[in-house]
């Protein structure tokens, strides 16, 4: 699949097509919408160590860090927590494939529940407040309201694991729930607030990138001024239904670029982002109301499509008759995107 990768010499980000093998991770360059035949590079997994979650870059919270036995660091970025955890689990399995005892230990740790002895919630909160190593506070939108100095449920879980307060996401969720019960943190926004009404204690805190929390003594929500909003608040406040990397054909130059697509409902919008940029702002997007979406045949190049594309194409026509040509990584992924988009048109 597609993942942004940081360069070693020039520290910029490029999207590459990754293929995980038993002993190595290959990555390919995409030219004209098609994967090149020879890999651009490879990461040897023998003796490799993996860090996930990796919180070294504030603007990129969904990183996986691989350090080879020659001490070369590779940073790979995923588009969602679920995708990151899936890649990390598969890579970890490949790293330890020849060591079944270590694989069993990894699964035991993943499924175990054992909080640290004599753990201090006050100590955790003090560490969370630390300006350099604490949890990163950001501004977030929820149902049209802007909250400042917040963090997401999944970000807190990541932080607790990376700081060795927990060894599994289940443990981290339990710790976060304790912090909330003791009024160190509180939910803000609809999703996290509604979860607190759940009769199941394990579901009161959400390990989710759309659930917002803040320190209990932090200021209340504020609505942003027009100058702070570069995109319509309503179109960016819908619930995220699906997100992932797809290849899109440009409107003017007709070249193909990998973009991170985010599909939102209520209201239905499809936005796309440049994953090589530091700012997490859409570079484009459109309302799905009145749109037509359909798959394109893989035999031959359809009219309107330029370049030697890989295949798995689908087309979206907006109500203003603007045509978007998009390429998925597989037929199954194309079907999933079409089925997710259609109910919102």
Coordinates of C-alpha atoms in Angstrom, one line a residue:
X1 CA 0.0 0.0 0.0
X2 CA 0.9 3.7 -0.2
X3 CA 2.8 5.3 2.7
X4 CA 4.7 8.6 2.9
X5 CA 8.4 8.0 3.7
X6 CA 10.9 10.6 4.9
X7 CA 14.0 11.0 2.8
X8 CA 17.5 10.4 4.3
X9 CA 19.5 13.2 2.7
X10 CA 16.8 15.7 2.0
X11 CA 14.4 15.4 4.9
X12 CA 11.2 15.8 2.8
X13 CA 8.4 13.4 2.5
X14 CA 7.6 11.3 -0.6
X15 CA 4.8 8.8 -1.1
X16 CA 6.0 5.4 -2.0
X17 CA 4.3 2.0 -2.7
X18 CA 5.3 -0.5 0.0
X19 CA 5.5 -4.3 -0.3
X20 CA 6.2 -6.3 2.8
X21 CA 8.1 -9.5 2.3
X22 CA 9.2 -12.1 4.9
X23 CA 12.6 -10.5 5.4
X24 CA 12.4 -7.0 3.8
X25 CA 10.2 -4.1 3.1
X26 CA 10.4 -2.9 -0.5
X27 CA 9.3 0.5 -1.7
X28 CA 8.6 1.7 -5.2
X29 CA 8.3 5.1 -6.9
X30 CA 5.1 6.0 -8.7
X31 CA 5.5 7.6 -12.1
X32 CA 2.5 8.7 -14.3
X33 CA 0.1 6.8 -12.1
X34 CA 2.0 3.5 -12.4
X35 CA 4.3 1.7 -10.1
X36 CA 7.9 1.3 -11.4
X37 CA 9.1 -2.2 -12.0
X38 CA 12.2 -2.0 -9.9
X39 CA 12.1 -1.0 -6.2
X40 CA 13.4 2.5 -5.3
X41 CA 14.8 1.0 -2.0
X42 CA 14.5 -1.7 0.6
X43 CA 14.5 -2.0 4.3
X44 CA 16.1 -5.1 5.6
X45 CA 14.2 -6.4 8.6
X46 CA 16.8 -8.7 10.2
X47 CA 17.9 -7.0 13.4
X48 CA 15.4 -4.2 12.8
X49 CA 13.6 -2.5 15.7
X50 CA 10.2 -0.9 15.4
X51 CA 8.7 2.0 17.4
X52 CA 4.9 2.4 17.3
X53 CA 3.4 4.8 18.2
X54 CA 6.3 7.1 17.3
X55 CA 5.7 10.7 18.5
X56 CA 8.9 12.4 17.3
X57 CA 7.0 14.6 14.8
X58 CA 4.2 16.8 16.3
X59 CA 2.5 17.3 13.0
X60 CA 2.6 13.6 12.0
X61 CA 1.1 11.6 14.9
X62 CA 0.6 8.4 12.9
X63 CA 4.2 7.4 12.3
X64 CA 6.0 4.1 12.4
X65 CA 9.8 4.2 13.1
X66 CA 12.1 1.5 11.9
X67 CA 15.7 1.4 12.9
X68 CA 17.9 -1.1 11.0
X69 CA 20.8 -2.9 12.6
X70 CA 23.1 -0.5 10.8
X71 CA 21.3 2.3 12.8
X72 CA 19.5 3.8 9.8
X73 CA 16.1 5.3 10.7
X74 CA 13.1 5.1 8.5
X75 CA 9.9 7.0 9.3
X76 CA 6.7 5.8 7.6
X77 CA 3.4 7.6 8.0
X78 CA -0.1 6.1 7.9
X79 CA -3.4 7.8 7.3
X80 CA -5.3 6.3 10.2
X81 CA -4.6 4.7 13.6
X82 CA -6.1 1.4 12.3
X83 CA -3.9 1.4 9.2
X84 CA -0.8 2.2 11.4
X85 CA -1.5 -0.6 13.9
X86 CA -2.1 -3.1 11.1
X87 CA 1.2 -2.2 9.3
X88 CA 3.1 -2.3 12.7
X89 CA 1.7 -5.7 13.6
X90 CA 2.6 -7.2 10.2
X91 CA 6.1 -5.7 10.2
X92 CA 6.7 -6.8 13.7
X93 CA 5.6 -10.3 12.8
X94 CA 8.1 -10.3 9.8
X95 CA 10.9 -9.0 12.0
X96 CA 10.4 -11.8 14.5
X97 CA 9.4 -14.5 12.0
X98 CA 12.4 -16.6 12.8
X99 CA 12.0 -16.3 16.5
X100 CA 8.6 -18.0 17.5
X101 CA 9.3 -17.4 21.3
X102 CA 9.5 -13.6 20.7
X103 CA 6.3 -13.8 18.6
X104 CA 4.5 -15.5 21.4
X105 CA 5.8 -12.9 23.9
X106 CA 4.5 -10.1 21.7
X107 CA 1.0 -11.6 21.5
X108 CA 1.1 -12.2 25.3
X109 CA 2.0 -8.5 25.9
X110 CA -0.6 -7.4 23.5
X111 CA -3.4 -9.3 25.1
X112 CA -2.3 -9.0 28.8
X113 CA -3.6 -6.6 31.4
X114 CA -1.2 -5.7 34.1
X115 CA -1.0 -2.1 35.3
X116 CA 2.3 -0.9 36.8
X117 CA 2.5 -1.4 40.5
X118 CA 1.9 1.7 42.7
X119 CA 1.1 3.8 39.7
X120 CA 0.5 7.4 40.4
X121 CA -2.2 9.2 38.4
X122 CA -0.7 12.6 39.6
X123 CA 2.7 11.6 38.1
X124 CA 1.1 10.8 34.8
X125 CA -0.7 14.1 34.7
X126 CA 2.5 16.0 35.6
X127 CA 4.2 14.2 32.7
X128 CA 1.3 15.0 30.4
X129 CA 1.7 18.7 31.2
X130 CA 5.5 18.7 30.3
X131 CA 6.1 21.3 27.6
X132 CA 8.6 19.1 25.7
X133 CA 7.7 15.5 26.4
X134 CA 4.0 15.9 27.4
X135 CA 0.9 15.2 25.3
X136 CA 0.6 17.7 22.4
X137 CA -2.4 20.0 22.6
X138 CA -4.2 21.0 19.4
X139 CA -7.2 22.8 18.2
X140 CA -10.0 20.6 16.9
X141 CA -13.4 20.9 15.3
X142 CA -16.5 19.1 16.5
X143 CA -20.0 19.6 15.2
X144 CA -19.0 23.1 14.0
X145 CA -17.5 24.1 17.3
X146 CA -13.8 24.8 17.7
X147 CA -12.0 23.6 20.9
X148 CA -8.5 24.7 21.8
X149 CA -5.9 22.8 23.9
X150 CA -7.5 19.4 23.2
X151 CA -6.1 15.9 22.4
X152 CA -7.8 12.9 20.9
X153 CA -8.5 9.6 22.7
X154 CA -6.2 7.7 20.4
X155 CA -3.4 10.3 20.9
X156 CA -3.6 9.8 24.7
X157 CA -3.5 6.1 24.3
X158 CA -0.4 6.4 22.0
X159 CA 1.3 8.8 24.5
X160 CA 0.7 6.4 27.5
X161 CA 2.2 3.5 25.6
X162 CA 5.2 5.5 24.3
X163 CA 5.9 6.7 27.8
X164 CA 5.8 3.2 29.2
X165 CA 2.7 3.8 31.4
X166 CA 1.0 0.9 29.6
X167 CA 2.1 -2.0 27.3
X168 CA -1.2 -2.4 25.4
X169 CA -4.0 -0.3 24.2
X170 CA -6.4 -2.0 26.6
X171 CA -4.2 -1.0 29.5
X172 CA -3.9 2.6 28.2
X173 CA -7.7 2.9 27.8
X174 CA -8.1 1.7 31.4
X175 CA -5.6 4.3 32.6
X176 CA -7.3 7.0 30.6
X177 CA -10.6 6.1 32.1
X178 CA -9.1 6.3 35.6
X179 CA -7.8 9.8 34.7
X180 CA -11.3 10.8 33.6
X181 CA -13.0 9.2 36.7
X182 CA -10.6 11.2 39.0
X183 CA -11.4 14.4 37.1
X184 CA -7.9 15.0 35.7
X185 CA -9.3 15.0 32.1
X186 CA -12.7 15.5 30.7
X187 CA -14.5 14.8 27.5
X188 CA -15.4 17.7 25.1
X189 CA -17.6 17.4 22.0
X190 CA -20.5 15.2 21.2
X191 CA -18.7 11.8 20.5
X192 CA -16.6 11.6 23.7
X193 CA -19.4 13.1 25.9
X194 CA -22.0 10.6 24.7
X195 CA -19.6 7.7 25.5
X196 CA -19.5 8.7 29.2
X197 CA -23.2 7.7 29.4
X198 CA -22.4 4.1 28.5
X199 CA -23.3 1.5 31.0
X200 CA -20.1 -0.4 30.2
X201 CA -17.1 1.1 32.0
X202 CA -14.7 -0.1 29.3
X203 CA -16.6 2.0 26.7
X204 CA -16.6 5.3 28.6
X205 CA -13.2 6.4 27.2
X206 CA -12.8 6.1 23.4
X207 CA -9.5 5.1 21.8
X208 CA -10.6 7.1 18.8
X209 CA -9.1 9.8 16.6
X210 CA -12.5 11.7 16.5
X211 CA -13.1 11.7 20.3
X212 CA -11.8 14.9 22.0
X213 CA -10.6 15.4 25.5
X214 CA -8.9 18.1 27.5
X215 CA -7.4 18.8 30.9
X216 CA -10.3 19.3 33.4
X217 CA -9.0 22.8 34.3
X218 CA -8.5 23.9 30.7
X219 CA -10.6 26.7 29.3
X220 CA -13.9 26.0 27.7
X221 CA -14.6 25.8 24.0
X222 CA -14.1 28.8 21.8
X223 CA -15.4 29.5 18.4
X224 CA -12.7 30.5 15.9
X225 CA -12.7 33.7 14.0
X226 CA -13.1 33.7 10.2
X227 CA -9.4 34.5 9.8
X228 CA -8.5 31.1 11.4
X229 CA -10.8 29.1 9.2
X230 CA -9.5 28.5 5.7
X231 CA -12.3 25.9 4.8
X232 CA -15.9 26.0 5.5
X233 CA -16.5 24.7 9.1
X234 CA -19.6 22.8 8.2
X235 CA -18.0 20.8 5.4
X236 CA -15.0 19.8 7.7
X237 CA -17.1 18.9 10.8
X238 CA -18.9 15.8 9.4
X239 CA -18.1 12.4 10.8
X240 CA -15.2 10.7 9.0
X241 CA -16.6 7.6 7.2
X242 CA -13.5 6.5 5.4
X243 CA -9.9 7.7 4.7
X244 CA -7.0 6.4 2.8
X245 CA -4.4 7.0 0.1
X246 CA -5.5 7.1 -3.6
X247 CA -4.0 8.3 -6.8
X248 CA -5.7 11.3 -8.4
X249 CA -5.3 12.8 -11.9
X250 CA -4.8 16.6 -11.9
X251 CA -7.2 18.9 -13.7
X252 CA -4.7 21.0 -15.5
X253 CA -1.5 19.1 -16.0
X254 CA -3.2 15.7 -16.1
X255 CA -0.4 14.2 -14.0
X256 CA -1.1 11.6 -11.3
X257 CA -0.4 12.3 -7.6
X258 CA -1.0 10.3 -4.4
X259 CA -3.4 12.1 -2.2
X260 CA -4.9 11.3 1.2
X261 CA -8.7 11.2 0.8
X262 CA -11.1 11.8 3.7
X263 CA -14.7 11.0 3.2
X264 CA -17.1 12.7 5.6
X265 CA -20.9 12.3 6.2
X266 CA -23.5 14.8 7.6
X267 CA -22.7 16.7 5.5
X268 CA -21.2 14.5 2.7
X269 CA -17.9 15.8 1.5
X270 CA -14.8 14.3 -0.1
X271 CA -11.6 16.2 0.7
X272 CA -8.0 15.4 -0.4
X273 CA -4.7 16.3 1.2
X274 CA -1.1 16.4 0.1
X275 CA 0.6 13.9 2.4
X276 CA 4.1 15.3 1.6
X277 CA 3.1 18.7 3.2
X278 CA 3.5 19.5 6.9
X279 CA 0.2 21.4 7.2
X280 CA -2.8 19.1 7.5
X281 CA -5.1 21.2 5.4
X282 CA -7.1 20.0 2.4
X283 CA -5.8 21.0 -1.0
X284 CA -9.2 20.4 -2.5
X285 CA -12.6 18.9 -1.9
X286 CA -16.2 18.9 -3.0
X287 CA -19.8 18.2 -1.9
X288 CA -21.0 14.8 -2.8
X289 CA -24.6 15.8 -3.1
X290 CA -25.8 15.2 -6.7
X291 CA -22.5 13.4 -7.6
X292 CA -22.3 10.3 -9.8
X293 CA -19.6 7.7 -9.0
X294 CA -18.8 4.6 -11.1
X295 CA -16.0 2.2 -11.8
X296 CA -14.0 2.4 -15.0
X297 CA -13.0 -0.7 -17.0
X298 CA -9.4 -1.8 -16.7
X299 CA -9.0 -2.9 -20.3
X300 CA -7.7 0.1 -22.2
X301 CA -7.4 3.8 -21.1
X302 CA -10.9 5.5 -20.8
X303 CA -11.5 8.8 -22.4
X304 CA -10.4 11.7 -20.2
X305 CA -7.6 9.7 -18.6
X306 CA -4.0 10.5 -19.5
X307 CA -0.9 8.5 -18.8
X308 CA 0.0 4.8 -18.4
X309 CA -2.1 4.1 -15.3
X310 CA -2.0 1.0 -13.1
X311 CA -5.8 0.3 -13.2
X312 CA -8.6 0.1 -10.6
X313 CA -9.9 3.4 -11.7
X314 CA -13.2 5.1 -10.7
X315 CA -14.7 8.4 -11.7
X316 CA -16.7 11.0 -9.7
X317 CA -18.8 13.6 -11.6
X318 CA -20.0 16.5 -9.5
X319 CA -23.3 18.2 -10.0
X320 CA -21.3 21.0 -11.7
X321 CA -20.0 18.5 -14.2
X322 CA -16.4 18.4 -12.9
X323 CA -14.8 15.0 -13.6
X324 CA -12.4 13.4 -11.0
X325 CA -10.4 10.4 -12.0
X326 CA -9.1 8.4 -9.1
X327 CA -7.1 5.2 -8.9
X328 CA -7.3 2.7 -6.0
X329 CA -4.6 0.2 -5.1
X330 CA -6.8 -2.8 -5.8
X331 CA -10.2 -3.8 -7.2
X332 CA -11.5 -4.5 -3.6
X333 CA -10.4 -1.1 -2.4
X334 CA -12.1 0.5 -5.4
X335 CA -15.4 -1.3 -4.6
X336 CA -15.1 -0.2 -0.9
X337 CA -14.7 3.5 -1.9
X338 CA -17.6 3.4 -4.4
X339 CA -19.9 1.8 -1.9
X340 CA -18.9 4.3 0.8
X341 CA -19.5 7.3 -1.5
X342 CA -22.8 6.3 -3.1
X343 CA -25.0 6.7 0.0
X344 CA -23.8 10.3 0.4
X345 CA -24.6 11.4 -3.1

